[in-house]
Amino acid sequence: MTAIFRREFVSYFTSPIGYVFLAIFYCAAGFFFTLSSIQQGTTELNTVFSMMMFVLIVLIPILTMRTFSEEKKNKTEQCLLTAPVTLGAIVFGKFLAAFLVYAMGVLITLVFAVVVAAISTPDWLLVFGNILGLILLGSAFISVGVFVSSLTENQVVSAVLSFAIMVILYLFSAIASIIPVDFIARIFTSLSFLDRYNGFTYGSFDLSNILFFVSVTAAFLFFTVRVLEKRRWS
Amino acid sequence: MIEVRNLSKHFGDKKAVDGISFTANDGEILGFLGPNGAGKSTTMNILTGYISSTEGEAIIDGNDILKNPVKAKASIGYLPEQPPLYMDMTVKEYLNFIYDLKKCTLPRNTHIADICRLVKIDNVYKRVIKNLSKGYKQRVGLAQALVGNPNVLILDEPTVGLDPSQIIEIRTLIKKLGRNHTVVLSSHILSEVQAICDKIVVINQGRIVADDTAENLSSSLSGEHKLSVKIDGPSKEVKELIESIPGVKSVTLIAERESYSEFSIESDENTDIRRELFSRMAGRNWYIIELKTSELSLEDIFLRLTMGEKIELKGGKRQ
């Protein structure tokens, strides 16, 4: 697993993808920080964090689009799948590499907090709660992206499809509001990424929200393993 | 050691591999011969655990590839049809990655250096794989299979894309490796299989049509009852003289040159007419310039076998 993780992580930076991802991530986060905190003259970072969800929906597909698609296309997956490692280790290694690149992006928000701290004291607990929320949301999105990339060998299809799925996941609470049947609406609400994530940006620390994102991550990684397994049998 | 029993793989309705069985022992090179689409690569992919079989079992060094995949895979080095190379890595990075991936315990630097010397890629060791020529890529693929010194080597058309001198090098290398590894290689180049392999499995449309040693395959099909001979002497009289040898069924004049005439002789299966032929020609002072048994080349055997012609093999078994 460590071999796959290391190769994957390094390959993000031997190709433009890692740089492009981080550059756009930093720019977008900086833009929102300037707009919502500096311009408004507030030490409040919550708006920055809630805006970051849009950034993730656009950027995570770029980060994950090639995870398995490229391997399949170049037939390099043959090398992984015939090596003495389990499918779980392959999937998790790749997920971890994408996650680490993403975490490097999230670190910028810590810089914002430090900038704010130079002017006044930010609510550190709130900041860390927000960062945790962003990291969990990101990991759930990354596992969705990894899953989608295992379905196709075309990177563009992979990116567009992940983007579409993430938008739908984002719209869950909106969908819930137009569904007249109450219990179905409740299911959509409880699966809403937006509501769950907003919980963090509002400053509430709810264990169920943490568990939700961790479970989504685990579930999609598991699905990815199943997709790879299924491909051997078809 | 590889044991394959009754292996089948269906893709929908198509039977890519249909109930094949064979064994490859340690220190044996087994050649997989068949036309394109015969099921060679599919079988190899099953053996290495890349895809699963629909039925049957493949046992690598005592471990079933489906039931005990990690252990079985640890004793396999696999070179697929298209070498699985990460184009953005250097040869050095790539081989080190494979080393980690296979969880090798051999001393890293000396082991990798040994392999590079063996397949002659030490001069491109620090170059990015993307920029290498096809022959070098193929050799990096082979190097990848050798990392970790696995017991079993499975090589899918290992000499594709190499130039003639490289082909000879790689063949020599495979022969050398075959002494202490189990090697399975596929090819549709018959002379290659004939040159390298101890044992040949001919496969067509997913079924084994012949499974024998290279010598047996050709000798059992031709025998020594067909001779091709070049004789320096008057062609008409020579022909008559040959026809008078007991056991000769037919004589055909193939070519007539200034210095010799060429004949094809067919005799009874049980009589060897070569000695008699020699003494009769010598008695007339006619010279035998060339005398050879016209064995079928593997090419002929192959064509006959895969065309579905019924041929009883003496030495081997046919399925």
Coordinates of C-alpha atoms in Angstrom, one line a residue:
Chain A
M1 CA 0.0 0.0 0.0
T2 CA 2.8 2.5 0.9
A3 CA 4.4 1.8 -2.5
I4 CA 1.2 2.7 -4.3
F5 CA 0.6 5.7 -2.1
R6 CA 4.1 7.0 -2.7
R7 CA 4.0 6.5 -6.4
E8 CA 0.6 8.1 -6.7
F9 CA 1.5 11.1 -4.6
V10 CA 4.7 11.7 -6.5
S11 CA 2.9 11.4 -9.8
Y12 CA 0.6 14.2 -8.9
F13 CA 3.6 16.4 -8.9
T14 CA 5.4 15.0 -11.9
S15 CA 2.3 15.8 -13.9
P16 CA 0.6 19.2 -13.9
I17 CA -2.5 18.0 -12.0
G18 CA -1.1 18.5 -8.5
Y19 CA 0.1 22.0 -9.3
V20 CA -3.1 23.0 -11.1
F21 CA -5.2 21.7 -8.3
L22 CA -3.3 23.4 -5.5
A23 CA -2.9 26.7 -7.5
I24 CA -6.7 27.0 -8.2
F25 CA -7.5 25.8 -4.7
Y26 CA -5.3 28.5 -3.1
C27 CA -6.6 31.2 -5.5
A28 CA -10.2 30.4 -4.9
A29 CA -9.8 30.1 -1.1
G30 CA -7.8 33.4 -1.1
F31 CA -10.5 35.1 -3.2
F32 CA -13.2 34.1 -0.8
F33 CA -11.1 35.0 2.2
T34 CA -10.5 38.5 0.8
L35 CA -14.1 38.9 -0.2
S36 CA -15.8 37.6 2.9
S37 CA -13.4 38.4 5.7
I38 CA -10.9 41.2 4.7
Q39 CA -13.4 43.3 2.7
Q40 CA -16.1 42.9 5.3
G41 CA -13.6 43.7 8.1
T42 CA -14.6 40.6 10.1
T43 CA -12.6 37.9 11.8
E44 CA -15.3 35.5 10.9
L45 CA -14.0 32.6 8.7
N46 CA -17.2 30.6 8.4
T47 CA -18.2 32.2 5.1
V48 CA -14.9 31.2 3.6
F49 CA -15.5 27.6 4.6
S50 CA -19.0 27.4 3.4
M51 CA -18.0 28.8 0.0
M52 CA -15.2 26.2 -0.2
M53 CA -17.8 23.5 -1.0
F54 CA -18.3 24.9 -4.5
V55 CA -14.6 24.9 -5.0
L56 CA -14.4 21.3 -4.0
I57 CA -17.2 20.3 -6.4
V58 CA -15.3 21.8 -9.2
L59 CA -11.8 20.8 -8.2
I60 CA -12.0 17.3 -6.7
P61 CA -13.1 15.7 -10.0
I62 CA -9.8 17.0 -11.5
L63 CA -7.9 15.5 -8.6
T64 CA -9.4 12.1 -8.9
M65 CA -10.3 11.8 -12.6
R66 CA -7.2 9.8 -13.5
T67 CA -6.9 7.6 -10.4
F68 CA -8.0 4.4 -12.1
S69 CA -9.0 5.6 -15.6
E70 CA -5.4 6.2 -16.6
E71 CA -4.2 2.9 -15.2
K72 CA -6.9 1.1 -17.2
K73 CA -6.1 2.9 -20.4
N74 CA -2.4 2.4 -20.1
K75 CA -2.8 -1.2 -18.9
T76 CA -0.6 -0.4 -15.9
E77 CA -3.4 -1.7 -13.7
Q78 CA -2.2 -5.1 -14.9
C79 CA 0.9 -4.5 -12.9
L80 CA -1.0 -3.6 -9.7
L81 CA -3.6 -6.3 -10.0
T82 CA -1.0 -9.1 -10.5
A83 CA 1.2 -7.8 -7.7
P84 CA 0.9 -9.5 -4.3
V85 CA -1.3 -6.8 -2.8
T86 CA -5.0 -6.8 -2.0
L87 CA -7.5 -4.7 -3.9
G88 CA -8.3 -2.9 -0.7
A89 CA -4.6 -1.8 -0.3
I90 CA -4.5 -0.6 -3.9
V91 CA -7.7 1.5 -3.5
F92 CA -6.8 2.9 -0.2
G93 CA -3.2 3.8 -1.3
K94 CA -4.6 5.7 -4.2
F95 CA -7.3 7.4 -2.0
L96 CA -4.7 8.4 0.5
A97 CA -2.4 10.0 -2.1
A98 CA -5.3 12.2 -3.4
F99 CA -6.3 12.9 0.1
L100 CA -2.9 14.2 1.1
V101 CA -2.7 16.5 -1.9
Y102 CA -6.1 17.8 -0.9
A103 CA -5.0 18.2 2.7
M104 CA -2.1 20.3 1.4
G105 CA -4.7 22.6 -0.1
V106 CA -6.8 22.8 3.0
L107 CA -3.7 23.9 5.0
I108 CA -4.1 27.3 3.4
T109 CA -7.1 28.0 5.6
L110 CA -4.8 27.7 8.6
V111 CA -2.8 30.6 7.0
F112 CA -6.0 32.7 6.9
A113 CA -6.6 32.0 10.5
V114 CA -3.1 33.1 11.3
V115 CA -3.6 36.3 9.3
V116 CA -6.8 36.9 11.3
A117 CA -5.0 36.2 14.5
A118 CA -2.6 39.1 13.7
I119 CA -5.5 41.5 13.9
S120 CA -7.6 40.0 16.6
T121 CA -8.1 36.6 18.3
P122 CA -10.1 34.2 16.1
D123 CA -12.2 31.5 17.7
W124 CA -9.7 28.7 17.4
L125 CA -12.1 26.0 18.3
L126 CA -14.4 27.1 15.6
V127 CA -11.6 27.3 13.1
F128 CA -10.4 23.8 13.8
G129 CA -14.0 22.5 13.7
N130 CA -14.3 24.1 10.2
I131 CA -11.1 22.6 9.0
L132 CA -12.1 19.2 10.2
G133 CA -15.4 19.6 8.4
L134 CA -13.7 20.7 5.2
I135 CA -11.3 17.7 5.4
L136 CA -14.2 15.3 6.0
L137 CA -16.3 16.7 3.2
G138 CA -13.2 16.5 0.9
S139 CA -12.5 12.9 1.8
A140 CA -16.1 11.9 1.0
F141 CA -15.9 13.7 -2.4
I142 CA -12.5 12.2 -3.1
S143 CA -13.8 8.7 -2.5
V144 CA -16.8 9.4 -4.8
G145 CA -14.3 10.6 -7.5
V146 CA -12.1 7.5 -7.0
F147 CA -15.1 5.3 -7.4
V148 CA -16.2 7.0 -10.6
S149 CA -12.7 6.8 -12.1
S150 CA -12.8 3.1 -11.6
L151 CA -15.9 2.9 -13.8
T152 CA -14.4 4.4 -17.0
E153 CA -11.1 4.5 -18.8
N154 CA -11.7 8.0 -20.1
Q155 CA -10.5 10.7 -17.8
V156 CA -12.9 13.3 -19.2
V157 CA -15.9 11.1 -18.7
S158 CA -14.6 10.4 -15.2
A159 CA -14.3 14.1 -14.3
V160 CA -17.6 15.1 -15.8
L161 CA -19.4 12.2 -14.2
S162 CA -17.9 12.9 -10.7
F163 CA -18.8 16.6 -11.1
A164 CA -22.4 15.7 -11.9
I165 CA -22.7 13.3 -9.0
M166 CA -21.2 15.8 -6.6
V167 CA -23.7 18.5 -7.8
I168 CA -26.5 16.1 -7.2
L169 CA -25.2 15.3 -3.8
Y170 CA -25.0 19.0 -3.1
L171 CA -28.6 19.5 -4.2
F172 CA -30.0 16.8 -1.9
S173 CA -31.5 19.3 0.5
A174 CA -33.1 21.3 -2.4
I175 CA -34.5 18.1 -3.8
A176 CA -35.8 17.3 -0.3
S177 CA -37.7 20.6 -0.2
I178 CA -39.7 19.8 -3.3
I179 CA -40.6 16.2 -2.4
P180 CA -44.1 16.1 -1.0
V181 CA -43.7 12.6 0.6
D182 CA -42.4 13.4 4.1
F183 CA -40.4 10.3 4.9
I184 CA -38.6 10.4 1.5
A185 CA -37.8 14.0 2.0
R186 CA -36.4 13.2 5.4
I187 CA -34.1 10.6 3.8
F188 CA -32.8 13.2 1.4
T189 CA -32.3 15.7 4.1
S190 CA -30.3 13.3 6.3
L191 CA -28.1 12.4 3.3
S192 CA -27.6 16.1 2.4
F193 CA -23.9 16.9 2.1
L194 CA -24.7 20.6 2.3
D195 CA -26.7 20.4 5.6
R196 CA -24.1 18.1 7.2
Y197 CA -21.2 20.3 6.1
N198 CA -23.0 23.5 7.1
G199 CA -23.3 22.0 10.6
F200 CA -19.5 22.5 10.8
T201 CA -19.5 26.0 9.4
Y202 CA -22.2 27.1 11.8
G203 CA -19.9 26.0 14.6
S204 CA -21.8 23.1 15.8
F205 CA -19.8 20.0 16.5
D206 CA -22.1 17.0 15.8
L207 CA -20.6 13.5 16.0
S208 CA -23.3 12.2 13.6
N209 CA -22.0 14.6 10.9
I210 CA -18.4 13.3 11.4
L211 CA -19.7 9.7 11.2
F212 CA -21.7 10.5 8.1
F213 CA -18.7 11.7 6.1
V214 CA -16.5 8.9 7.3
S215 CA -19.1 6.4 6.4
V216 CA -19.6 7.9 2.9
T217 CA -15.8 7.7 2.4
A218 CA -15.6 4.1 3.5
A219 CA -18.7 3.1 1.5
F220 CA -17.4 4.5 -1.8
L221 CA -13.9 3.1 -1.3
F222 CA -15.6 -0.3 -0.7
F223 CA -17.7 0.1 -3.9
T224 CA -14.4 0.9 -5.8
V225 CA -12.9 -2.4 -4.5
R226 CA -16.1 -4.2 -5.6
V227 CA -15.9 -2.6 -9.1
L228 CA -12.3 -3.8 -9.5
E229 CA -13.2 -7.2 -8.2
K230 CA -16.2 -7.4 -10.5
R231 CA -14.1 -6.5 -13.5
R232 CA -12.1 -9.7 -13.0
W233 CA -15.2 -11.8 -13.2
S234 CA -16.8 -10.3 -16.3
Chain B
M1 CA 5.6 -25.1 -10.8
I2 CA 2.2 -24.4 -12.5
E3 CA -0.7 -26.8 -12.6
V4 CA -3.7 -25.9 -14.6
R5 CA -6.8 -28.1 -14.5
N6 CA -9.8 -27.8 -16.7
L7 CA -9.5 -24.0 -17.0
S8 CA -12.3 -22.2 -18.7
K9 CA -13.2 -18.5 -19.3
H10 CA -16.3 -17.3 -20.9
F11 CA -16.9 -13.8 -22.1
G12 CA -20.7 -13.8 -22.5
D13 CA -21.4 -16.5 -25.0
K14 CA -17.8 -16.7 -26.3
K15 CA -15.6 -19.3 -24.8
A16 CA -12.2 -17.7 -24.8
V17 CA -10.6 -20.6 -23.0
D18 CA -12.4 -23.9 -23.0
G19 CA -11.3 -26.5 -20.5
I20 CA -7.5 -26.5 -20.8
S21 CA -5.1 -28.5 -18.6
F22 CA -1.4 -28.6 -18.5
T23 CA 1.5 -28.6 -16.1
A24 CA 4.8 -26.8 -16.2
N25 CA 7.5 -28.1 -13.9
D26 CA 10.4 -26.2 -12.2
G27 CA 13.2 -25.7 -14.6
E28 CA 11.0 -26.1 -17.6
I29 CA 10.2 -23.6 -20.4
L30 CA 6.7 -24.1 -21.7
G31 CA 5.7 -22.5 -24.9
F32 CA 2.2 -21.4 -25.7
L33 CA 1.6 -21.4 -29.3
G34 CA -1.5 -20.3 -31.2
P35 CA -2.9 -17.8 -33.7
N36 CA -4.1 -14.4 -32.6
G37 CA -7.2 -14.7 -30.5
A38 CA -6.6 -18.3 -29.6
G39 CA -6.8 -17.6 -25.9
K40 CA -3.1 -17.3 -25.0
S41 CA -3.3 -14.0 -23.3
T42 CA -6.5 -14.8 -21.6
T43 CA -5.0 -18.0 -20.1
M44 CA -1.9 -16.0 -18.9
N45 CA -4.2 -13.3 -17.4
I46 CA -6.0 -16.0 -15.5
L47 CA -2.7 -17.6 -14.3
T48 CA -1.5 -14.3 -13.0
G49 CA -4.8 -13.4 -11.3
Y50 CA -5.6 -10.4 -13.4
I51 CA -8.9 -12.0 -14.4
S52 CA -10.7 -14.9 -12.9
S53 CA -11.5 -18.2 -14.5
T54 CA -15.1 -19.2 -15.0
E55 CA -14.3 -22.8 -14.2
G56 CA -11.3 -24.9 -13.2
E57 CA -8.2 -24.1 -11.2
A58 CA -4.7 -22.7 -11.6
I59 CA -2.2 -23.6 -9.0
I60 CA 1.1 -21.7 -8.8
D61 CA 3.7 -23.2 -6.5
G62 CA 1.0 -24.9 -4.5
N63 CA -1.2 -21.8 -4.1
D64 CA -4.5 -21.5 -5.8
I65 CA -4.6 -18.2 -7.6
L66 CA -8.3 -17.6 -6.7
K67 CA -8.2 -18.9 -3.1
N68 CA -4.8 -17.7 -2.0
P69 CA -4.1 -14.8 -4.4
V70 CA -1.6 -12.8 -2.5
K71 CA 0.7 -15.8 -1.9
A72 CA 0.3 -17.1 -5.4
K73 CA 1.0 -13.7 -7.0
A74 CA 4.1 -13.3 -4.9
S75 CA 5.8 -16.2 -6.8
I76 CA 4.9 -14.8 -10.2
G77 CA 6.7 -12.4 -12.4
Y78 CA 4.4 -11.3 -15.3
L79 CA 5.2 -9.5 -18.5
P80 CA 1.8 -8.8 -20.1
E81 CA 1.3 -8.3 -23.8
Q82 CA 1.7 -4.6 -23.4
P83 CA 4.4 -3.9 -20.7
P84 CA 2.6 -2.1 -17.8
L85 CA 4.9 0.9 -17.6
Y86 CA 4.3 4.2 -16.0
M87 CA 5.5 6.5 -18.7
D88 CA 6.2 9.5 -16.4
M89 CA 8.7 7.6 -14.3
T90 CA 12.3 6.9 -14.9
V91 CA 13.5 3.4 -15.2
K92 CA 15.1 3.7 -11.7
E93 CA 11.9 5.0 -10.1
Y94 CA 9.8 2.4 -11.8
L95 CA 11.9 -0.6 -10.8
N96 CA 12.1 0.7 -7.2
F97 CA 8.3 1.1 -7.2
I98 CA 7.9 -2.5 -8.4
Y99 CA 10.4 -3.5 -5.8
D100 CA 8.3 -1.9 -3.1
L101 CA 5.0 -3.1 -4.6
K102 CA 6.2 -6.7 -4.6
K103 CA 7.5 -6.3 -1.0
C104 CA 10.9 -7.6 -1.9
T105 CA 13.4 -8.5 0.8
L106 CA 16.4 -9.0 -1.4
P107 CA 19.1 -6.2 -1.1
R108 CA 17.5 -3.4 -3.1
N109 CA 20.4 -1.8 -4.9
T110 CA 22.3 -4.8 -5.9
H111 CA 19.2 -6.8 -6.9
I112 CA 17.9 -4.0 -9.2
A113 CA 21.4 -3.4 -10.6
D114 CA 21.7 -7.2 -11.3
I115 CA 18.4 -7.2 -13.2
C116 CA 19.4 -4.1 -15.2
R117 CA 22.6 -5.7 -16.2
L118 CA 20.8 -9.0 -17.1
V119 CA 18.4 -7.3 -19.5
K120 CA 20.9 -4.6 -20.6
I121 CA 19.0 -1.5 -19.5
D122 CA 21.7 -0.1 -17.2
N123 CA 22.6 2.5 -19.8
V124 CA 19.0 4.0 -19.7
Y125 CA 18.6 3.5 -16.0
K126 CA 18.0 7.2 -15.3
R127 CA 15.9 8.0 -18.3
V128 CA 12.2 8.6 -18.4
I129 CA 10.4 5.6 -19.7
K130 CA 8.2 7.7 -22.1
N131 CA 11.3 8.5 -24.1
L132 CA 12.6 5.0 -24.5
S133 CA 12.4 3.0 -27.8
K134 CA 10.0 0.1 -28.0
G135 CA 12.7 -2.4 -27.6
Y136 CA 13.9 -0.8 -24.4
K137 CA 10.4 -0.5 -23.1
Q138 CA 9.9 -4.2 -23.7
R139 CA 13.1 -4.9 -21.7
V140 CA 12.0 -2.7 -18.9
G141 CA 8.9 -4.7 -18.8
L142 CA 10.9 -7.9 -18.6
A143 CA 13.0 -6.4 -15.9
Q144 CA 9.8 -5.6 -14.0
A145 CA 8.8 -9.3 -14.1
L146 CA 12.2 -10.3 -12.8
V147 CA 12.1 -8.1 -9.7
G148 CA 11.9 -10.2 -6.6
N149 CA 13.3 -13.2 -8.4
P150 CA 10.0 -15.0 -8.6
N151 CA 9.8 -18.8 -9.2
V152 CA 7.4 -18.5 -12.0
L153 CA 7.8 -16.3 -15.0
I154 CA 4.9 -15.7 -17.3
L155 CA 5.9 -13.8 -20.4
D156 CA 3.4 -12.8 -23.1
E157 CA 5.2 -12.5 -26.4
P158 CA 8.4 -11.3 -24.8
T159 CA 10.3 -10.6 -28.0
V160 CA 7.8 -8.4 -29.7
G161 CA 9.2 -5.2 -30.9
L162 CA 12.9 -6.2 -30.5
D163 CA 15.4 -6.2 -33.3
P164 CA 17.0 -9.5 -34.4
S165 CA 20.1 -9.2 -32.2
Q166 CA 18.0 -8.3 -29.2
I167 CA 15.6 -11.2 -29.9
I168 CA 18.6 -13.6 -29.7
E169 CA 19.8 -11.9 -26.5
I170 CA 16.4 -12.2 -24.9
R171 CA 16.0 -15.8 -26.0
T172 CA 19.3 -16.7 -24.5
L173 CA 18.3 -14.9 -21.3
I174 CA 15.0 -16.8 -21.1
K175 CA 16.8 -20.1 -21.7
K176 CA 19.1 -19.2 -18.9
L177 CA 16.3 -18.2 -16.6
G178 CA 14.5 -21.4 -17.5
R179 CA 17.1 -23.5 -15.7
N180 CA 15.9 -22.4 -12.3
H181 CA 12.5 -20.9 -12.9
T182 CA 9.3 -22.2 -14.3
V183 CA 8.8 -20.2 -17.5
V184 CA 5.6 -20.0 -19.5
L185 CA 5.9 -17.9 -22.7
S186 CA 3.5 -17.3 -25.5
S187 CA 4.3 -16.6 -29.0
H188 CA 2.9 -16.9 -32.5
I189 CA 6.4 -17.1 -33.9
L190 CA 7.0 -20.8 -34.3
S191 CA 10.7 -20.8 -34.7
E192 CA 11.0 -18.9 -31.4
V193 CA 9.0 -21.5 -29.5
Q194 CA 11.0 -24.2 -31.2
A195 CA 14.3 -22.5 -30.2
I196 CA 13.5 -21.8 -26.6
C197 CA 10.9 -24.2 -25.2
D198 CA 11.2 -27.7 -23.7
K199 CA 7.5 -28.2 -24.1
I200 CA 5.0 -26.8 -26.5
V201 CA 1.3 -26.4 -25.9
V202 CA -0.5 -25.6 -29.1
I203 CA -3.8 -23.8 -28.5
N204 CA -6.6 -22.8 -30.9
Q205 CA -10.0 -21.3 -30.2
G206 CA -9.5 -21.8 -26.5
R207 CA -8.7 -25.5 -26.7
I208 CA -5.4 -27.4 -26.6
V209 CA -4.7 -29.1 -29.9
A210 CA -1.3 -30.5 -29.0
D211 CA 0.8 -30.8 -25.9
D212 CA 4.3 -32.3 -26.3
T213 CA 8.0 -31.6 -26.6
A214 CA 9.2 -29.8 -29.7
E215 CA 11.0 -32.8 -31.1
N216 CA 8.2 -35.2 -30.6
L217 CA 5.8 -32.8 -32.2
S218 CA 7.7 -32.7 -35.4
S219 CA 9.1 -36.2 -35.5
S220 CA 5.8 -37.9 -34.8
L221 CA 4.2 -36.1 -37.6
S222 CA 6.7 -36.8 -40.3
G223 CA 8.7 -39.8 -39.4
E224 CA 11.7 -40.7 -41.5
H225 CA 9.9 -42.0 -44.5
K226 CA 10.2 -38.9 -46.5
L227 CA 13.6 -38.0 -47.8
S228 CA 14.8 -35.1 -49.8
V229 CA 18.0 -35.8 -51.7
K230 CA 20.3 -34.1 -54.1
I231 CA 22.4 -36.3 -56.4
D232 CA 25.0 -35.5 -58.9
G233 CA 24.3 -37.9 -61.8
P234 CA 22.0 -38.4 -64.8
S235 CA 18.6 -37.6 -63.5
K236 CA 16.6 -40.2 -65.4
E237 CA 18.8 -43.1 -64.5
V238 CA 19.2 -42.0 -60.9
K239 CA 15.4 -42.0 -60.6
E240 CA 15.1 -45.4 -62.0
L241 CA 17.8 -46.7 -59.7
I242 CA 16.1 -45.2 -56.6
E243 CA 12.8 -46.7 -57.6
S244 CA 14.4 -50.1 -57.7
I245 CA 15.4 -49.9 -54.0
P246 CA 13.0 -52.1 -52.0
G247 CA 10.7 -50.1 -49.8
V248 CA 10.5 -47.1 -52.0
K249 CA 7.0 -46.0 -52.8
S250 CA 7.5 -43.1 -55.0
V251 CA 10.2 -40.8 -56.3
T252 CA 9.6 -37.3 -57.6
L253 CA 12.1 -35.2 -59.5
I254 CA 11.8 -31.8 -57.9
A255 CA 14.5 -29.8 -59.7
E256 CA 17.2 -30.4 -62.2
R257 CA 20.3 -28.3 -62.0
E258 CA 23.6 -28.5 -64.0
S259 CA 25.5 -30.1 -61.1
Y260 CA 22.8 -32.1 -59.4
S261 CA 19.1 -33.2 -59.5
E262 CA 16.9 -33.0 -56.5
F263 CA 14.4 -35.7 -55.6
S264 CA 11.8 -36.3 -53.0
I265 CA 11.5 -39.9 -52.0
E266 CA 8.7 -41.5 -50.1
S267 CA 9.3 -45.0 -48.6
D268 CA 7.6 -47.4 -46.3
E269 CA 7.3 -46.2 -42.8
N270 CA 9.3 -49.1 -41.4
T271 CA 12.2 -49.2 -43.8
D272 CA 15.1 -46.9 -43.7
I273 CA 16.4 -46.7 -47.2
R274 CA 19.3 -44.3 -46.6
R275 CA 22.1 -46.8 -46.3
E276 CA 20.9 -48.7 -49.4
L277 CA 20.6 -45.5 -51.3
F278 CA 24.2 -44.5 -50.4
S279 CA 25.7 -47.8 -51.5
R280 CA 23.9 -47.9 -54.8
M281 CA 24.8 -44.4 -55.7
A282 CA 28.4 -45.1 -54.7
G283 CA 28.4 -48.2 -56.8
R284 CA 27.6 -46.1 -59.8
N285 CA 29.9 -43.3 -58.9
W286 CA 27.1 -40.8 -58.5
Y287 CA 27.5 -38.4 -55.6
I288 CA 25.0 -37.7 -53.0
I289 CA 25.4 -34.0 -52.4
E290 CA 22.6 -33.6 -49.8
L291 CA 20.4 -36.0 -48.0
K292 CA 17.9 -35.1 -45.4
T293 CA 14.6 -36.3 -43.9
S294 CA 12.0 -33.8 -44.8
E295 CA 10.4 -33.3 -41.4
L296 CA 7.5 -31.1 -41.1
S297 CA 8.5 -27.8 -39.6
L298 CA 6.5 -26.6 -36.7
E299 CA 4.8 -24.3 -39.2
D300 CA 3.3 -27.2 -41.0
I301 CA 2.3 -29.0 -37.9
F302 CA 0.8 -25.9 -36.6
L303 CA -1.2 -25.2 -39.7
R304 CA -2.4 -28.8 -39.8
L305 CA -3.3 -28.9 -36.2
T306 CA -5.2 -25.6 -36.2
M307 CA -6.9 -26.3 -39.5
G308 CA -8.5 -29.2 -37.7
E309 CA -6.9 -31.9 -39.8
K310 CA -7.0 -35.2 -38.0
I311 CA -3.4 -36.2 -37.1
E312 CA -2.6 -39.0 -34.7
L313 CA 0.4 -38.0 -32.7
K314 CA 2.6 -40.9 -31.7
G315 CA 4.6 -39.5 -28.9
G316 CA 2.2 -37.1 -27.3
K317 CA -1.4 -36.8 -26.4
R318 CA -3.9 -34.9 -28.2
Q319 CA -7.0 -33.4 -26.7

